[in-house]
């Protein structure tokens, strides 16, 4: 019984000093394109997006998880899609003044593309980002960032196949093995 009490005390003591950083953000995501069998390229329309970072501080930065979701439509085709990213990320804080902090970071993870024109919905993805944080108090800050998001896709996959006067055609396939998107976000950072 003493062992379990000691373990519980250690867990409680260490967790009381832990800090959790939660940053919900809204933003705008643009970029990404697909190509049809005739070589015509269709860009993904820029749209608003939602993102959430849950992190913990480490030495001169922080580590944690980043989630983002964007709904989009292919320009000129009226075809909807949704891309979700989940990354493990790490960033380095660079103090500018007492209340301003700049940061840069990278992340790795996966993406889920929910679209009719994709066969393999899950792919490897990566991110690179930079931002500024203005601290109002030790527990509340305004956060702004720009972020590159890239995801691997299989360019051998085709979808939206149809039959036109007896000829079978596939309307869409990915232009390359890598789709790049760019995102700008603004949010509030809460420290607990």
PDB file of C-alpha atoms in Angstrom:
ATOM      1  CA  UNK A   1       0.000   0.000   0.000  1.00  0.00           C
ATOM      2  CA  UNK A   2       2.857   2.407   0.787  1.00  0.00           C
ATOM      3  CA  UNK A   3       4.317   1.746  -2.640  1.00  0.00           C
ATOM      4  CA  UNK A   4       1.111   2.779  -4.402  1.00  0.00           C
ATOM      5  CA  UNK A   5       0.776   5.883  -2.220  1.00  0.00           C
ATOM      6  CA  UNK A   6       4.350   6.895  -3.077  1.00  0.00           C
ATOM      7  CA  UNK A   7       3.717   6.314  -6.789  1.00  0.00           C
ATOM      8  CA  UNK A   8       0.498   8.366  -6.640  1.00  0.00           C
ATOM      9  CA  UNK A   9       2.295  11.155  -4.782  1.00  0.00           C
ATOM     10  CA  UNK A  10       5.097  11.212  -7.399  1.00  0.00           C
ATOM     11  CA  UNK A  11       2.595  11.319 -10.278  1.00  0.00           C
ATOM     12  CA  UNK A  12       0.595  14.114  -8.646  1.00  0.00           C
ATOM     13  CA  UNK A  13       3.682  16.131  -7.772  1.00  0.00           C
ATOM     14  CA  UNK A  14       5.218  15.907 -11.239  1.00  0.00           C
ATOM     15  CA  UNK A  15       1.928  16.626 -13.010  1.00  0.00           C
ATOM     16  CA  UNK A  16       1.305  19.703 -10.878  1.00  0.00           C
ATOM     17  CA  UNK A  17       4.460  21.236 -12.394  1.00  0.00           C
ATOM     18  CA  UNK A  18       3.594  20.180 -15.938  1.00  0.00           C
ATOM     19  CA  UNK A  19       2.315  22.849 -18.261  1.00  0.00           C
ATOM     20  CA  UNK A  20      -0.146  22.190 -21.050  1.00  0.00           C
ATOM     21  CA  UNK A  21      -0.349  24.586 -24.001  1.00  0.00           C
ATOM     22  CA  UNK A  22      -3.558  24.540 -26.069  1.00  0.00           C
ATOM     23  CA  UNK A  23      -3.917  26.738 -29.161  1.00  0.00           C
ATOM     24  CA  UNK A  24      -7.170  26.645 -31.185  1.00  0.00           C
ATOM     25  CA  UNK A  25      -6.796  28.531 -34.482  1.00  0.00           C
ATOM     26  CA  UNK A  26      -8.783  29.597 -37.499  1.00  0.00           C
ATOM     27  CA  UNK A  27      -7.081  30.213 -40.792  1.00  0.00           C
ATOM     28  CA  UNK A  28      -6.998  30.104 -44.544  1.00  0.00           C
ATOM     29  CA  UNK A  29      -5.487  27.257 -46.577  1.00  0.00           C
ATOM     30  CA  UNK A  30      -4.607  27.348 -50.248  1.00  0.00           C
ATOM     31  CA  UNK A  31      -2.633  25.288 -52.722  1.00  0.00           C
ATOM     32  CA  UNK A  32      -2.775  21.813 -54.169  1.00  0.00           C
ATOM     33  CA  UNK A  33      -3.786  20.736 -57.657  1.00  0.00           C
ATOM     34  CA  UNK A  34      -4.933  17.684 -59.600  1.00  0.00           C
ATOM     35  CA  UNK A  35      -4.702  16.846 -63.278  1.00  0.00           C
ATOM     36  CA  UNK A  36      -7.178  15.134 -65.609  1.00  0.00           C
ATOM     37  CA  UNK A  37      -6.339  12.595 -68.328  1.00  0.00           C
ATOM     38  CA  UNK A  38      -6.166  15.382 -70.930  1.00  0.00           C
ATOM     39  CA  UNK A  39      -3.468  17.242 -68.992  1.00  0.00           C
ATOM     40  CA  UNK A  40      -5.758  19.989 -67.667  1.00  0.00           C
ATOM     41  CA  UNK A  41      -4.800  21.116 -64.163  1.00  0.00           C
ATOM     42  CA  UNK A  42      -7.419  22.000 -61.551  1.00  0.00           C
ATOM     43  CA  UNK A  43      -6.408  23.919 -58.442  1.00  0.00           C
ATOM     44  CA  UNK A  44      -7.964  23.374 -55.055  1.00  0.00           C
ATOM     45  CA  UNK A  45      -9.811  26.541 -54.081  1.00  0.00           C
ATOM     46  CA  UNK A  46      -8.502  28.359 -51.050  1.00  0.00           C
ATOM     47  CA  UNK A  47     -10.838  27.989 -48.089  1.00  0.00           C
ATOM     48  CA  UNK A  48     -11.051  28.689 -44.390  1.00  0.00           C
ATOM     49  CA  UNK A  49      -9.597  26.056 -42.101  1.00  0.00           C
ATOM     50  CA  UNK A  50      -9.534  25.048 -38.461  1.00  0.00           C
ATOM     51  CA  UNK A  51      -6.435  23.966 -36.530  1.00  0.00           C
ATOM     52  CA  UNK A  52      -5.589  22.895 -33.001  1.00  0.00           C
ATOM     53  CA  UNK A  53      -2.190  22.502 -31.341  1.00  0.00           C
ATOM     54  CA  UNK A  54      -1.752  20.700 -28.002  1.00  0.00           C
ATOM     55  CA  UNK A  55       1.798  20.986 -26.715  1.00  0.00           C
ATOM     56  CA  UNK A  56       4.045  20.876 -23.674  1.00  0.00           C
ATOM     57  CA  UNK A  57       7.111  23.047 -23.107  1.00  0.00           C
ATOM     58  CA  UNK A  58      10.600  21.548 -23.396  1.00  0.00           C
ATOM     59  CA  UNK A  59      13.867  23.391 -22.736  1.00  0.00           C
ATOM     60  CA  UNK A  60      13.784  26.226 -25.332  1.00  0.00           C
ATOM     61  CA  UNK A  61      10.634  25.270 -27.193  1.00  0.00           C
ATOM     62  CA  UNK A  62       7.699  22.888 -27.195  1.00  0.00           C
ATOM     63  CA  UNK A  63       6.552  19.542 -28.579  1.00  0.00           C
ATOM     64  CA  UNK A  64       3.089  18.227 -29.202  1.00  0.00           C
ATOM     65  CA  UNK A  65       0.349  17.434 -31.679  1.00  0.00           C
ATOM     66  CA  UNK A  66      -1.077  19.574 -34.471  1.00  0.00           C
ATOM     67  CA  UNK A  67      -4.433  18.887 -36.166  1.00  0.00           C
ATOM     68  CA  UNK A  68      -5.860  20.789 -39.127  1.00  0.00           C
ATOM     69  CA  UNK A  69      -8.963  20.362 -41.282  1.00  0.00           C
ATOM     70  CA  UNK A  70      -9.798  22.067 -44.542  1.00  0.00           C
ATOM     71  CA  UNK A  71     -12.743  21.601 -46.888  1.00  0.00           C
ATOM     72  CA  UNK A  72     -12.044  22.512 -50.495  1.00  0.00           C
ATOM     73  CA  UNK A  73     -13.472  22.356 -53.964  1.00  0.00           C
ATOM     74  CA  UNK A  74     -11.680  21.810 -57.280  1.00  0.00           C
ATOM     75  CA  UNK A  75     -11.925  24.999 -59.348  1.00  0.00           C
ATOM     76  CA  UNK A  76     -14.118  24.558 -62.405  1.00  0.00           C
ATOM     77  CA  UNK A  77     -15.318  21.036 -61.532  1.00  0.00           C
ATOM     78  CA  UNK A  78     -17.537  21.586 -58.465  1.00  0.00           C
ATOM     79  CA  UNK A  79     -16.008  18.507 -56.780  1.00  0.00           C
ATOM     80  CA  UNK A  80     -15.704  18.680 -52.993  1.00  0.00           C
ATOM     81  CA  UNK A  81     -12.859  17.347 -50.890  1.00  0.00           C
ATOM     82  CA  UNK A  82     -11.606  17.504 -47.336  1.00  0.00           C
ATOM     83  CA  UNK A  83      -8.024  17.231 -46.097  1.00  0.00           C
ATOM     84  CA  UNK A  84      -7.142  16.549 -42.477  1.00  0.00           C
ATOM     85  CA  UNK A  85      -3.602  16.614 -41.087  1.00  0.00           C
ATOM     86  CA  UNK A  86      -2.315  15.159 -37.812  1.00  0.00           C
ATOM     87  CA  UNK A  87       1.340  15.838 -36.986  1.00  0.00           C
ATOM     88  CA  UNK A  88       3.760  15.359 -34.144  1.00  0.00           C
ATOM     89  CA  UNK A  89       5.582  18.691 -34.098  1.00  0.00           C
ATOM     90  CA  UNK A  90       8.425  20.431 -32.361  1.00  0.00           C
ATOM     91  CA  UNK A  91       9.271  24.123 -32.288  1.00  0.00           C
ATOM     92  CA  UNK A  92      12.009  26.392 -31.002  1.00  0.00           C
ATOM     93  CA  UNK A  93      11.016  29.586 -29.153  1.00  0.00           C
ATOM     94  CA  UNK A  94      13.011  32.741 -29.912  1.00  0.00           C
ATOM     95  CA  UNK A  95      12.245  35.548 -27.418  1.00  0.00           C
ATOM     96  CA  UNK A  96      12.001  38.969 -29.083  1.00  0.00           C
ATOM     97  CA  UNK A  97      10.958  41.054 -26.077  1.00  0.00           C
ATOM     98  CA  UNK A  98       9.326  40.452 -22.714  1.00  0.00           C
ATOM     99  CA  UNK A  99       5.911  39.746 -24.264  1.00  0.00           C
ATOM    100  CA  UNK A 100       6.822  38.764 -27.858  1.00  0.00           C
ATOM    101  CA  UNK A 101       8.089  35.323 -28.826  1.00  0.00           C
ATOM    102  CA  UNK A 102       8.930  34.175 -32.333  1.00  0.00           C
ATOM    103  CA  UNK A 103       9.075  30.468 -33.133  1.00  0.00           C
ATOM    104  CA  UNK A 104       9.956  28.062 -35.931  1.00  0.00           C
ATOM    105  CA  UNK A 105       9.208  24.375 -36.136  1.00  0.00           C
ATOM    106  CA  UNK A 106       8.732  21.193 -38.108  1.00  0.00           C
ATOM    107  CA  UNK A 107       6.399  18.225 -37.869  1.00  0.00           C
ATOM    108  CA  UNK A 108       5.760  14.779 -39.296  1.00  0.00           C
ATOM    109  CA  UNK A 109       2.580  12.769 -39.427  1.00  0.00           C
ATOM    110  CA  UNK A 110      -0.232  11.719 -41.685  1.00  0.00           C
ATOM    111  CA  UNK A 111      -3.021  13.142 -43.767  1.00  0.00           C
ATOM    112  CA  UNK A 112      -6.493  11.922 -44.594  1.00  0.00           C
ATOM    113  CA  UNK A 113      -7.922  13.068 -47.933  1.00  0.00           C
ATOM    114  CA  UNK A 114     -11.688  12.555 -48.177  1.00  0.00           C
ATOM    115  CA  UNK A 115     -12.463  12.979 -51.871  1.00  0.00           C
ATOM    116  CA  UNK A 116     -14.079  11.057 -54.712  1.00  0.00           C
ATOM    117  CA  UNK A 117     -10.935  11.471 -56.816  1.00  0.00           C
ATOM    118  CA  UNK A 118      -8.635   9.572 -54.453  1.00  0.00           C
ATOM    119  CA  UNK A 119      -8.286   5.821 -53.931  1.00  0.00           C
ATOM    120  CA  UNK A 120      -5.803   5.786 -51.040  1.00  0.00           C
ATOM    121  CA  UNK A 121      -7.138   8.275 -48.472  1.00  0.00           C
ATOM    122  CA  UNK A 122      -4.245   8.119 -45.980  1.00  0.00           C
ATOM    123  CA  UNK A 123      -0.737   9.402 -46.726  1.00  0.00           C
ATOM    124  CA  UNK A 124       2.484  10.552 -45.098  1.00  0.00           C
ATOM    125  CA  UNK A 125       2.699  14.300 -44.514  1.00  0.00           C
ATOM    126  CA  UNK A 126       5.047  16.916 -43.144  1.00  0.00           C
ATOM    127  CA  UNK A 127       4.894  20.534 -42.044  1.00  0.00           C
ATOM    128  CA  UNK A 128       7.180  23.502 -41.513  1.00  0.00           C
ATOM    129  CA  UNK A 129       5.987  26.627 -39.747  1.00  0.00           C
ATOM    130  CA  UNK A 130       6.926  29.983 -38.236  1.00  0.00           C
ATOM    131  CA  UNK A 131       4.982  32.368 -36.074  1.00  0.00           C
ATOM    132  CA  UNK A 132       4.692  35.055 -33.448  1.00  0.00           C
ATOM    133  CA  UNK A 133       3.111  34.918 -30.022  1.00  0.00           C
ATOM    134  CA  UNK A 134       2.148  37.965 -27.958  1.00  0.00           C
ATOM    135  CA  UNK A 135       1.621  37.138 -24.288  1.00  0.00           C
ATOM    136  CA  UNK A 136      -1.054  39.154 -22.504  1.00  0.00           C
ATOM    137  CA  UNK A 137      -0.471  37.189 -19.294  1.00  0.00           C
ATOM    138  CA  UNK A 138       1.520  34.096 -18.391  1.00  0.00           C
ATOM    139  CA  UNK A 139      -1.582  32.014 -19.249  1.00  0.00           C
ATOM    140  CA  UNK A 140      -3.009  33.798 -22.321  1.00  0.00           C
ATOM    141  CA  UNK A 141      -1.432  34.826 -25.637  1.00  0.00           C
ATOM    142  CA  UNK A 142      -2.379  35.824 -29.175  1.00  0.00           C
ATOM    143  CA  UNK A 143      -0.787  33.526 -31.749  1.00  0.00           C
ATOM    144  CA  UNK A 144      -0.252  34.037 -35.505  1.00  0.00           C
ATOM    145  CA  UNK A 145       1.558  31.650 -37.835  1.00  0.00           C
ATOM    146  CA  UNK A 146       2.235  30.655 -41.405  1.00  0.00           C
ATOM    147  CA  UNK A 147       2.617  27.000 -42.257  1.00  0.00           C
ATOM    148  CA  UNK A 148       3.562  24.782 -45.181  1.00  0.00           C
ATOM    149  CA  UNK A 149       1.746  21.445 -45.330  1.00  0.00           C
ATOM    150  CA  UNK A 150       2.768  18.694 -47.703  1.00  0.00           C
ATOM    151  CA  UNK A 151       1.258  15.268 -48.208  1.00  0.00           C
ATOM    152  CA  UNK A 152       2.295  12.289 -50.301  1.00  0.00           C
ATOM    153  CA  UNK A 153      -0.222  10.801 -52.663  1.00  0.00           C
ATOM    154  CA  UNK A 154      -0.076   7.935 -55.110  1.00  0.00           C
ATOM    155  CA  UNK A 155      -0.150   9.410 -58.617  1.00  0.00           C
ATOM    156  CA  UNK A 156      -1.122   6.024 -60.067  1.00  0.00           C
ATOM    157  CA  UNK A 157      -4.562   6.299 -58.469  1.00  0.00           C
ATOM    158  CA  UNK A 158      -7.413   7.529 -60.608  1.00  0.00           C
ATOM    159  CA  UNK A 159     -11.046   8.013 -59.729  1.00  0.00           C
ATOM    160  CA  UNK A 160     -14.279   9.498 -60.978  1.00  0.00           C
ATOM    161  CA  UNK A 161     -14.268   7.067 -63.869  1.00  0.00           C
ATOM    162  CA  UNK A 162     -17.180   7.151 -66.271  1.00  0.00           C
ATOM    163  CA  UNK A 163     -18.272   5.677 -69.579  1.00  0.00           C
ATOM    164  CA  UNK A 164     -18.649   8.041 -72.537  1.00  0.00           C
ATOM    165  CA  UNK A 165     -20.244   6.389 -75.588  1.00  0.00           C
ATOM    166  CA  UNK A 166     -18.730   3.031 -74.695  1.00  0.00           C
ATOM    167  CA  UNK A 167     -15.285   4.464 -73.874  1.00  0.00           C
ATOM    168  CA  UNK A 168     -14.218   4.292 -70.256  1.00  0.00           C
ATOM    169  CA  UNK A 169     -12.452   7.444 -69.013  1.00  0.00           C
ATOM    170  CA  UNK A 170     -11.063   8.501 -65.659  1.00  0.00           C
ATOM    171  CA  UNK A 171     -11.569  12.165 -64.980  1.00  0.00           C
ATOM    172  CA  UNK A 172      -9.059  12.902 -62.215  1.00  0.00           C
ATOM    173  CA  UNK A 173      -5.671  11.676 -61.033  1.00  0.00           C
ATOM    174  CA  UNK A 174      -3.036  13.379 -58.915  1.00  0.00           C
ATOM    175  CA  UNK A 175      -0.538  15.553 -60.760  1.00  0.00           C
ATOM    176  CA  UNK A 176       2.427  14.437 -58.644  1.00  0.00           C
ATOM    177  CA  UNK A 177       3.451  12.331 -55.698  1.00  0.00           C
ATOM    178  CA  UNK A 178       3.406  15.362 -53.386  1.00  0.00           C
ATOM    179  CA  UNK A 179       0.690  17.990 -52.813  1.00  0.00           C
ATOM    180  CA  UNK A 180       1.768  21.298 -51.231  1.00  0.00           C
ATOM    181  CA  UNK A 181      -0.547  23.589 -49.327  1.00  0.00           C
ATOM    182  CA  UNK A 182       0.048  26.816 -47.429  1.00  0.00           C
ATOM    183  CA  UNK A 183      -1.866  27.929 -44.366  1.00  0.00           C
ATOM    184  CA  UNK A 184      -2.066  31.112 -42.303  1.00  0.00           C
ATOM    185  CA  UNK A 185      -3.576  30.832 -38.819  1.00  0.00           C
ATOM    186  CA  UNK A 186      -4.577  33.114 -35.957  1.00  0.00           C
ATOM    187  CA  UNK A 187      -5.566  31.836 -32.545  1.00  0.00           C
ATOM    188  CA  UNK A 188      -5.386  32.123 -28.791  1.00  0.00           C
ATOM    189  CA  UNK A 189      -2.848  30.203 -26.725  1.00  0.00           C
ATOM    190  CA  UNK A 190      -3.925  28.981 -23.288  1.00  0.00           C
ATOM    191  CA  UNK A 191      -1.427  27.683 -20.741  1.00  0.00           C
ATOM    192  CA  UNK A 192      -2.586  25.477 -17.882  1.00  0.00           C
TER     193      UNK A 192
END
